[in-house]
Short mmCIF file of C-alpha atoms in Angstrom, two decimals:
data_model
loop_
_atom_site.label_atom_id
_atom_site.label_comp_id
_atom_site.label_asym_id
_atom_site.label_seq_id
_atom_site.Cartn_x
_atom_site.Cartn_y
_atom_site.Cartn_z
CA GLN A 1 -4.99 -1.03 -57.02
CA VAL A 2 -5.89 -2.90 -53.84
CA GLN A 3 -9.29 -2.54 -52.19
CA LEU A 4 -9.05 -2.92 -48.45
CA ASP A 5 -12.06 -4.16 -46.48
CA ALA A 6 -10.80 -6.00 -43.42
CA GLY A 7 -11.98 -7.04 -39.98
CA PRO A 8 -9.23 -6.95 -37.34
CA PHE A 9 -6.49 -4.88 -38.98
CA VAL A 10 -2.91 -4.13 -37.93
CA LEU A 11 -0.84 -1.33 -39.40
CA GLY A 12 2.84 -1.32 -38.44
CA PHE A 13 5.26 1.64 -38.55
CA PRO A 14 8.30 0.25 -36.70
CA ARG A 15 10.36 3.41 -37.29
CA ILE A 16 7.63 5.59 -35.76
CA TYR A 17 5.78 3.51 -33.15
CA ASP A 18 7.00 0.79 -30.82
CA GLU A 19 3.70 -1.06 -31.17
CA PRO A 20 1.57 -1.63 -34.30
CA LEU A 21 -1.62 0.37 -34.67
CA ARG A 22 -4.48 -2.08 -34.11
CA TYR A 23 -8.02 -1.54 -35.37
CA GLU A 24 -11.27 -3.47 -35.31
CA ALA A 25 -11.95 -2.72 -38.99
CA ALA A 26 -10.40 -0.85 -41.94
CA TRP A 27 -11.50 -0.05 -45.48
CA GLY A 28 -10.24 2.01 -48.43
CA ASP A 29 -8.11 1.84 -51.59
CA ILE A 30 -4.33 1.37 -51.74
CA GLY A 31 -2.34 1.85 -54.92
CA LEU A 32 1.05 0.44 -55.95
CA SER A 33 3.22 1.79 -58.76
CA TRP A 34 6.88 1.62 -59.69
CA ASP A 35 9.46 2.70 -62.22
CA ARG A 36 13.20 2.21 -62.61
CA GLU A 37 13.98 4.42 -59.60
CA ALA A 38 11.46 3.58 -56.86
CA LEU A 39 8.39 1.77 -55.63
CA ARG A 40 5.47 3.93 -54.54
CA ILE A 41 2.62 2.87 -52.27
CA ASP A 42 -0.16 5.36 -51.68
CA SER A 43 -3.76 5.45 -50.57
CA ASN A 44 -6.95 7.36 -50.85
CA LEU A 45 -8.84 8.09 -47.64
CA ILE A 46 -8.50 5.05 -45.36
CA HIS A 47 -11.20 4.54 -42.72
CA THR A 48 -10.41 2.60 -39.55
CA ARG A 49 -12.36 1.86 -36.40
CA GLY A 50 -10.78 1.09 -33.05
CA PRO A 51 -11.33 1.55 -29.31
CA GLU A 52 -10.53 5.26 -29.72
CA GLY A 53 -13.26 5.72 -32.34
CA ASP A 54 -13.15 6.34 -36.08
CA VAL A 55 -9.77 7.29 -37.55
CA ARG A 56 -9.22 8.58 -41.06
CA ALA A 57 -5.81 8.49 -42.70
CA LEU A 58 -3.85 9.08 -45.91
CA PHE A 59 -0.40 7.70 -46.55
CA ALA A 60 2.23 7.40 -49.24
CA VAL A 61 5.57 5.59 -49.14
CA ASP A 62 8.46 6.00 -51.59
CA VAL A 63 11.00 3.15 -51.56
CA PRO A 64 14.09 3.98 -53.69
CA PHE A 65 15.87 1.11 -55.44
CA GLN A 66 19.24 2.82 -54.99
CA PRO A 67 20.75 4.30 -51.80
CA THR A 68 19.79 7.94 -51.21
CA VAL A 69 20.45 10.49 -48.48
CA THR A 70 16.91 10.28 -47.15
CA GLY A 71 16.25 6.59 -47.81
CA VAL A 72 12.61 5.50 -47.62
CA GLN A 73 10.26 8.47 -47.33
CA MET A 74 6.69 8.54 -46.09
CA ASP A 75 3.77 10.92 -45.91
CA LEU A 76 1.23 9.99 -43.24
CA LEU A 77 -1.78 12.03 -42.16
CA ALA A 78 -4.17 10.65 -39.53
CA GLY A 79 -7.12 12.29 -37.80
CA LEU A 80 -9.36 11.35 -34.88
CA ALA A 81 -12.48 13.03 -33.46
CA ASN A 82 -14.86 12.61 -30.51
CA SER A 83 -12.66 10.36 -28.41
CA ASP A 84 -11.02 10.18 -25.00
CA ALA A 85 -7.79 12.00 -24.17
CA ARG A 86 -6.10 8.79 -23.01
CA TYR A 87 -5.83 7.61 -26.64
CA ARG A 88 -3.61 10.48 -27.77
CA SER A 89 -0.48 8.52 -26.73
CA LYS A 90 -1.32 5.89 -29.36
CA TYR A 91 -0.33 8.42 -32.01
CA SER A 92 2.64 10.04 -30.24
CA PRO A 93 5.66 9.13 -32.39
CA ARG A 94 8.68 7.62 -30.67
CA VAL A 95 11.06 9.81 -32.71
CA LEU A 96 10.24 12.81 -30.49
CA PRO A 97 12.83 13.69 -27.80
CA ALA A 98 12.50 11.31 -24.86
CA GLY A 99 11.77 14.06 -22.32
CA LEU A 100 9.09 15.60 -24.47
CA LEU A 101 7.54 12.23 -25.29
CA GLY A 102 7.36 11.30 -21.62
CA TRP A 103 5.79 14.64 -20.78
CA LEU A 104 3.15 14.27 -23.51
CA GLU A 105 2.24 10.77 -22.34
CA SER A 106 1.96 11.64 -18.65
CA SER A 107 0.72 15.24 -18.67
CA ILE A 108 -2.84 14.93 -20.06
CA GLU A 109 -4.47 12.67 -17.48
CA ALA A 110 -8.14 12.92 -18.45
CA GLY A 111 -10.55 14.78 -20.70
CA THR A 112 -12.61 14.68 -23.86
CA LEU A 113 -10.60 14.54 -27.07
CA ASN A 114 -12.50 16.73 -29.53
CA THR A 115 -10.02 16.29 -32.37
CA ALA A 116 -6.49 15.00 -32.80
CA GLY A 117 -4.16 14.68 -35.75
CA PHE A 118 -0.73 13.38 -36.68
CA ILE A 119 1.43 14.28 -39.68
CA TRP A 120 4.70 12.71 -40.82
CA ARG A 121 6.44 13.96 -43.94
CA GLY A 122 9.90 12.85 -44.96
CA SER A 123 12.64 10.34 -44.24
CA LEU A 124 12.07 7.24 -42.13
CA LYS A 125 15.74 7.13 -41.14
CA LYS A 126 15.92 7.86 -37.43
CA GLU A 127 18.96 10.13 -37.70
CA LYS A 128 17.61 12.23 -40.60
CA THR A 129 15.65 14.67 -38.46
CA ALA A 130 16.46 17.55 -40.81
CA HIS A 131 14.79 15.69 -43.69
CA ARG A 132 11.36 15.30 -42.14
CA THR A 133 8.56 17.09 -40.36
CA VAL A 134 6.65 15.53 -37.46
CA GLN A 135 3.52 17.26 -36.22
CA LEU A 136 0.87 16.36 -33.68
CA PHE A 137 -2.13 18.31 -32.47
CA VAL A 138 -4.65 17.58 -29.73
CA ASP A 139 -7.80 19.55 -28.92
CA VAL A 140 -9.15 18.61 -25.48
CA GLN A 141 -12.07 19.71 -23.33
CA ASP A 142 -12.65 19.43 -19.56
CA ALA A 143 -9.16 17.97 -19.31
CA ARG A 144 -6.73 17.52 -16.46
CA LEU A 145 -3.10 18.48 -17.20
CA SER A 146 -0.27 17.59 -14.80
CA PHE A 147 2.45 19.75 -16.29
CA ASP A 148 4.90 18.89 -13.49
CA PRO A 149 4.68 16.31 -10.65
CA ALA A 150 5.49 18.89 -7.99
CA TRP A 151 2.80 21.38 -9.03
CA PRO A 152 -0.98 21.14 -8.70
CA ALA A 153 -2.63 19.88 -11.89
CA LEU A 154 -4.56 22.17 -14.20
CA THR A 155 -8.24 21.18 -14.23
CA ASP A 156 -11.35 22.19 -16.20
CA LEU A 157 -8.96 22.69 -19.10
CA ASP A 158 -10.12 23.54 -22.61
CA ALA A 159 -6.96 23.60 -24.70
CA THR A 160 -5.19 22.87 -27.95
CA VAL A 161 -1.69 21.34 -27.86
CA LEU A 162 0.53 21.50 -30.97
CA VAL A 163 3.80 19.63 -31.48
CA ASN A 164 5.97 20.73 -34.38
CA ASP A 165 9.28 18.87 -34.69
CA GLY A 166 9.77 18.74 -30.93
CA LEU A 167 8.62 22.28 -30.18
CA THR A 168 5.38 22.06 -28.20
CA ARG A 169 2.86 24.84 -27.72
CA GLY A 170 -0.42 24.75 -25.85
CA ALA A 171 -3.12 27.39 -25.49
CA ALA A 172 -6.18 27.25 -23.26
CA SER A 173 -9.26 29.43 -23.16
CA ARG A 174 -9.90 28.40 -19.57
CA ALA A 175 -8.42 26.32 -16.77
CA ARG A 176 -8.13 26.16 -13.00
CA ILE A 177 -5.22 25.56 -10.67
CA LEU A 178 -6.46 24.55 -7.24
CA ASP A 179 -9.41 26.96 -6.89
CA ALA A 180 -7.97 29.87 -8.88
CA GLN A 181 -9.28 30.65 -12.36
CA LEU A 182 -6.72 30.86 -15.18
CA ASP A 183 -7.27 32.80 -18.40
CA GLU A 184 -5.17 33.15 -21.57
CA LEU A 185 -3.07 30.19 -20.50
CA SER A 186 -0.12 29.19 -22.68
CA VAL A 187 2.30 26.28 -22.28
CA ARG A 188 5.52 25.73 -24.24
CA VAL A 189 7.98 22.83 -24.15
CA VAL A 190 11.26 23.71 -25.83
CA PRO A 191 13.88 20.97 -26.42
CA ALA A 192 17.27 21.80 -24.96
CA PRO A 193 20.53 19.86 -24.58
CA GLY A 194 20.07 17.35 -21.77
CA GLU A 195 16.53 18.38 -20.85
CA ALA A 196 13.47 20.11 -22.22
CA LEU A 197 12.31 23.41 -20.75
CA LEU A 198 8.67 23.92 -19.79
CA SER A 199 7.23 27.45 -19.80
CA VAL A 200 3.78 28.31 -18.42
CA ARG A 201 2.17 31.75 -18.73
CA SER A 202 -1.29 32.73 -17.56
CA LYS A 203 -3.55 35.40 -16.16
CA LEU A 204 -5.03 34.55 -12.77
CA ARG A 205 -8.17 35.78 -11.04
CA GLY A 206 -10.44 34.82 -8.20
CA ASP A 207 -10.93 35.22 -4.49
CA ALA A 208 -7.90 35.96 -2.36
CA THR A 209 -8.45 32.66 -0.56
CA ASP A 210 -7.78 30.94 -3.93
CA GLY A 211 -4.57 32.88 -4.40
CA HIS A 212 -3.58 32.17 -0.80
CA ARG A 213 -4.08 28.45 -1.35
CA LEU A 214 -1.79 28.60 -4.39
CA LEU A 215 0.86 30.28 -2.24
CA VAL A 216 0.71 27.65 0.52
CA ASP A 217 -0.28 24.41 -1.31
CA SER A 218 2.21 24.48 -4.18
CA PRO A 219 6.01 24.68 -4.55
CA LEU A 220 5.56 28.43 -4.08
CA ALA A 221 5.42 27.63 -0.35
CA ASP A 222 9.02 26.37 -0.47
CA TYR A 223 10.18 29.22 -2.69
CA THR A 224 8.65 31.83 -0.38
CA ARG A 225 9.84 29.98 2.73
CA ASN A 226 6.25 29.42 3.91
CA THR A 227 5.78 33.15 4.29
CA PHE A 228 2.04 32.97 3.74
CA ALA A 229 1.30 29.91 5.85
CA GLN A 230 0.58 32.27 8.75
CA TRP A 231 -1.61 34.64 6.75
CA THR A 232 -5.33 34.84 6.09
CA MET A 233 -6.81 36.55 3.02
CA ALA A 234 -10.28 37.28 1.63
CA GLY A 235 -11.37 39.53 -1.22
CA ASP A 236 -10.68 39.93 -4.94
CA ILE A 237 -7.35 39.36 -6.67
CA ALA A 238 -6.13 39.31 -10.27
CA GLY A 239 -2.69 39.00 -11.78
CA ASN A 240 -0.16 37.20 -13.93
CA PHE A 241 1.73 33.97 -13.36
CA ALA A 242 4.90 32.85 -15.18
CA LEU A 243 6.80 29.60 -14.61
CA ASP A 244 9.90 28.17 -16.32
CA LEU A 245 11.24 24.81 -15.22
CA PRO A 246 13.12 21.83 -16.66
CA ILE A 247 11.03 18.74 -17.34
CA ARG A 248 13.75 16.35 -16.18
CA ARG A 249 13.61 15.73 -12.44
CA GLY A 250 16.64 16.88 -10.54
CA GLY A 251 17.19 19.76 -12.94
CA ALA A 252 17.66 23.40 -12.05
CA ARG A 253 15.17 25.18 -9.82
CA ALA A 254 12.17 26.75 -11.45
CA GLU A 255 12.08 30.42 -12.37
CA ILE A 256 8.86 31.99 -11.07
CA ASP A 257 7.26 35.39 -11.51
CA LEU A 258 3.98 36.13 -9.76
CA ALA A 259 2.25 39.52 -9.83
CA LEU A 260 -1.04 39.86 -7.95
CA GLU A 261 -3.24 42.94 -7.74
CA LEU A 262 -5.27 43.07 -4.53
CA ASP A 263 -8.53 45.01 -4.50
CA GLY A 264 -10.36 45.44 -1.21
CA VAL A 265 -8.75 42.40 0.41
CA SER A 266 -8.88 41.63 4.12
CA ALA A 267 -5.55 40.25 5.31
CA GLY A 268 -3.73 39.45 8.48
CA VAL A 269 -1.09 37.36 10.19
CA THR A 270 -2.85 34.81 12.36
CA ALA A 271 -0.42 34.96 15.26
CA LEU A 272 -0.56 38.77 15.36
CA ALA A 273 -4.37 39.02 15.34
CA LEU A 274 -4.04 42.24 13.35
CA PRO A 275 -7.05 42.81 11.06
CA VAL A 276 -5.94 44.88 8.07
CA GLU A 277 -8.91 45.83 5.88
CA ASP A 278 -9.36 47.18 2.36
CA VAL A 279 -5.90 46.10 1.25
CA ARG A 280 -5.06 47.30 -2.25
CA GLY A 281 -1.94 47.32 -4.38
CA SER A 282 0.64 44.93 -5.86
CA LEU A 283 1.99 41.77 -4.30
CA LEU A 284 4.98 40.66 -6.35
CA TYR A 285 7.18 37.59 -6.09
CA SER A 286 10.12 36.54 -8.23
CA SER A 287 12.48 33.64 -7.63
CA LYS A 288 15.31 36.07 -8.50
CA ARG A 289 14.18 39.17 -6.58
CA GLY A 290 11.95 37.77 -3.87
CA PHE A 291 9.12 40.13 -2.90
CA ALA A 292 11.01 43.28 -3.91
CA GLY A 293 8.71 45.87 -5.43
CA SER A 294 5.55 44.85 -3.56
CA GLU A 295 3.53 47.85 -2.43
CA LEU A 296 0.28 47.57 -0.47
CA ARG A 297 -1.97 49.95 1.41
CA GLY A 298 -4.87 49.27 3.73
CA GLN A 299 -6.76 50.25 6.84
CA LEU A 300 -5.72 49.30 10.36
CA TRP A 301 -8.16 50.40 13.06
CA SER A 302 -9.69 52.89 10.60
CA HIS A 303 -6.34 54.54 9.82
CA GLY A 304 -4.22 54.21 6.69
CA ILE A 305 -1.24 51.86 6.66
CA ASN A 306 1.36 51.27 3.92
CA ALA A 307 3.52 48.20 3.41
CA THR A 308 6.46 47.68 1.06
CA ALA A 309 8.80 44.71 0.69
CA PRO A 310 12.25 45.97 -0.22
CA GLN A 311 13.91 42.59 0.18
CA SER A 312 13.51 38.94 1.06
CA THR A 313 15.88 37.07 3.37
CA ALA A 314 16.64 33.49 4.29
CA GLN A 315 14.17 34.03 7.14
CA GLY A 316 11.30 34.97 4.85
CA ILE A 317 10.10 38.46 4.06
CA GLU A 318 10.78 41.80 5.71
CA ILE A 319 7.86 44.19 5.28
CA ALA A 320 8.45 47.89 5.88
CA LEU A 321 5.42 49.48 7.53
CA SER A 322 4.30 53.08 7.86
CA GLY A 323 1.08 54.83 8.70
CA VAL A 324 -0.96 56.18 11.57
CA VAL A 325 -1.99 54.19 14.63
CA ASP A 326 -4.75 54.92 17.12
CA VAL A 327 -3.11 54.43 20.49
CA GLY A 328 -6.51 53.78 22.03
CA GLN A 329 -6.79 50.68 19.83
CA LEU A 330 -3.14 49.73 20.32
CA SER A 331 -3.47 49.45 24.11
CA PRO A 332 -6.04 46.59 24.25
CA TRP A 333 -4.25 44.78 21.41
CA LEU A 334 -0.96 44.88 23.34
CA LYS A 335 -2.77 44.21 26.63
CA GLN A 336 -0.61 46.87 28.26
CA PRO A 337 -2.59 49.03 30.70
CA VAL A 338 0.10 51.72 30.70
CA LEU A 339 -1.10 52.87 27.29
CA GLY A 340 -4.65 53.14 28.60
CA PHE A 341 -3.78 56.67 29.72
CA ALA A 342 -3.05 57.67 26.09
CA GLN A 343 -5.40 59.37 23.67
CA GLY A 344 -4.97 60.26 19.99
CA ALA A 345 -3.25 58.91 16.90
CA ALA A 346 0.36 59.18 15.83
CA PRO A 347 2.48 58.37 12.76
CA PHE A 348 4.63 55.28 13.04
CA GLU A 349 7.20 53.27 11.11
CA GLY A 350 8.06 49.64 11.59
CA GLU A 351 8.99 46.30 10.23
CA LEU A 352 7.21 42.95 10.10
CA ARG A 353 9.30 39.83 9.58
CA VAL A 354 7.32 36.74 8.71
CA GLY A 355 8.02 33.40 7.01
CA GLY A 356 10.92 31.00 7.06
CA ASP A 357 11.79 28.98 10.12
CA VAL A 358 11.48 31.78 12.67
CA PRO A 359 8.32 33.06 14.40
CA PRO A 360 6.83 36.36 13.21
CA ALA A 361 8.32 39.48 14.73
CA LEU A 362 6.96 43.01 14.75
CA GLN A 363 8.86 46.22 15.45
CA LEU A 364 7.15 49.60 15.68
CA ARG A 365 8.65 53.05 16.30
CA SER A 366 6.78 56.31 16.91
CA GLU A 367 7.46 59.78 18.28
CA LEU A 368 3.88 59.82 19.61
CA GLN A 369 3.26 63.27 18.20
CA GLY A 370 -0.50 63.71 18.24
CA VAL A 371 -0.93 61.55 21.32
CA SER A 372 -1.53 62.92 24.82
CA LEU A 373 -0.60 60.84 27.84
CA ASP A 374 -2.62 61.65 30.92
CA ALA A 375 -0.32 60.14 33.52
CA PRO A 376 1.77 61.31 36.45
CA ARG A 377 5.21 62.71 35.81
CA PRO A 378 7.51 61.70 34.24
CA PHE A 379 5.15 59.71 31.98
CA GLY A 380 2.64 62.37 31.04
CA LYS A 381 2.97 64.37 27.83
CA ALA A 382 1.07 66.89 25.78
CA SER A 383 -0.26 65.99 22.32
CA GLY A 384 2.39 67.99 20.44
CA ALA A 385 5.36 66.80 22.50
CA VAL A 386 7.81 64.15 21.33
CA LEU A 387 8.15 60.96 23.35
CA PRO A 388 9.80 58.07 21.46
CA LEU A 389 7.97 54.77 21.74
CA ALA A 390 9.63 51.49 20.69
CA LEU A 391 7.67 48.26 20.54
CA ASP A 392 9.20 44.85 19.82
CA LEU A 393 6.97 41.78 19.66
CA ALA A 394 8.38 38.29 19.08
CA LEU A 395 5.60 35.79 18.53
CA ARG A 396 7.30 32.65 19.75
CA SER A 397 5.56 29.79 21.54
CA ASP A 398 5.86 32.10 24.55
CA PRO A 399 5.29 35.56 22.99
CA ARG A 400 7.63 38.23 24.24
CA LEU A 401 6.79 41.94 24.17
CA THR A 402 9.22 44.73 24.93
CA VAL A 403 7.92 48.31 25.25
CA THR A 404 10.31 51.22 25.70
CA LEU A 405 9.06 54.78 26.31
CA ALA A 406 12.09 57.00 25.80
CA GLU A 407 14.24 56.54 28.89
CA ARG A 408 11.27 56.75 31.21
CA LEU A 409 9.83 53.25 30.96
CA ALA A 410 10.88 49.79 29.85
CA LEU A 411 8.46 46.85 30.06
CA GLU A 412 8.81 43.19 29.14
#
């Protein structure tokens, strides 16, 4: 039996850590025993003190006198409490996959380390991964997690991260990304041949301006071809966010699924100066399907309007529009005095193309049923008569508007 009561103390595990574990002080009891087969070194509870705080540990080492499959075996349990998150890398074992180890060391950038622990059980031979268990857990508060260099960091994070033989799981009760609130956040890192795969799942809630910022100030902007850079949003949103991407840089593109529920949101395309109010419904985005499946409804000039996104293109998103338009409101918006003679509201269908490298473009079609046109022949019409109206607006640096009224009028 050896009683340990030392000042500066160094504990080396060359098969586990590149650098020895250094402490300001250490105390406890260490026992040695042997028989004809092996030497055994074990301890009771060892107390150490270092820059990270007080660490408590138990260890046992079995050294066989004859060659065995597993060779030298060790049990090591170490725990740390009330420290800083930057010290967790001190106890990250080098036997973990390189990609995972690098992610663990660089991802948690700041925070309070409530508790942390490390467990090693089994062979010290590097290649005998099947004959050992390596576990690490970290409980952090008010932390900052950079899960990928290209994405905004998670902040205000209260989370527990568990590593079990290379499989990493994290769960957070709360976090933020940019200004959006995240709930029920989970993170997984799964080792795979050549690169580890990172999976992030979370619920998202907040103001629509927070969701809009996520769409324009993250890699989602590239994935959606900057579709929302020309939009404004305000109101309440909630939804789900899913992200799968390889940790190794230069790997495959990320797989993204975003589902947002809009509730009473005000939205519009800046260049169009179209104020759509009380927007409700589902805004969906998938890296595989684009915006397909999105369905929204709102109010334009006090009349209902519906929008669906059947497909995305290389030029952004094509939004199918339908609803009722008040021609009296349409005339001043278009700045076309010819429609000043019109009164009433009529159903319409159309398409809005926005995003990508091309300016927004709006196409509207209506039979103008329900609209009377008090104008000289051949432009006048009764409310119930049909008179096809086609409107094409290209919002380039020099906006171009084309209005066609059946075969009676064409304006540019």
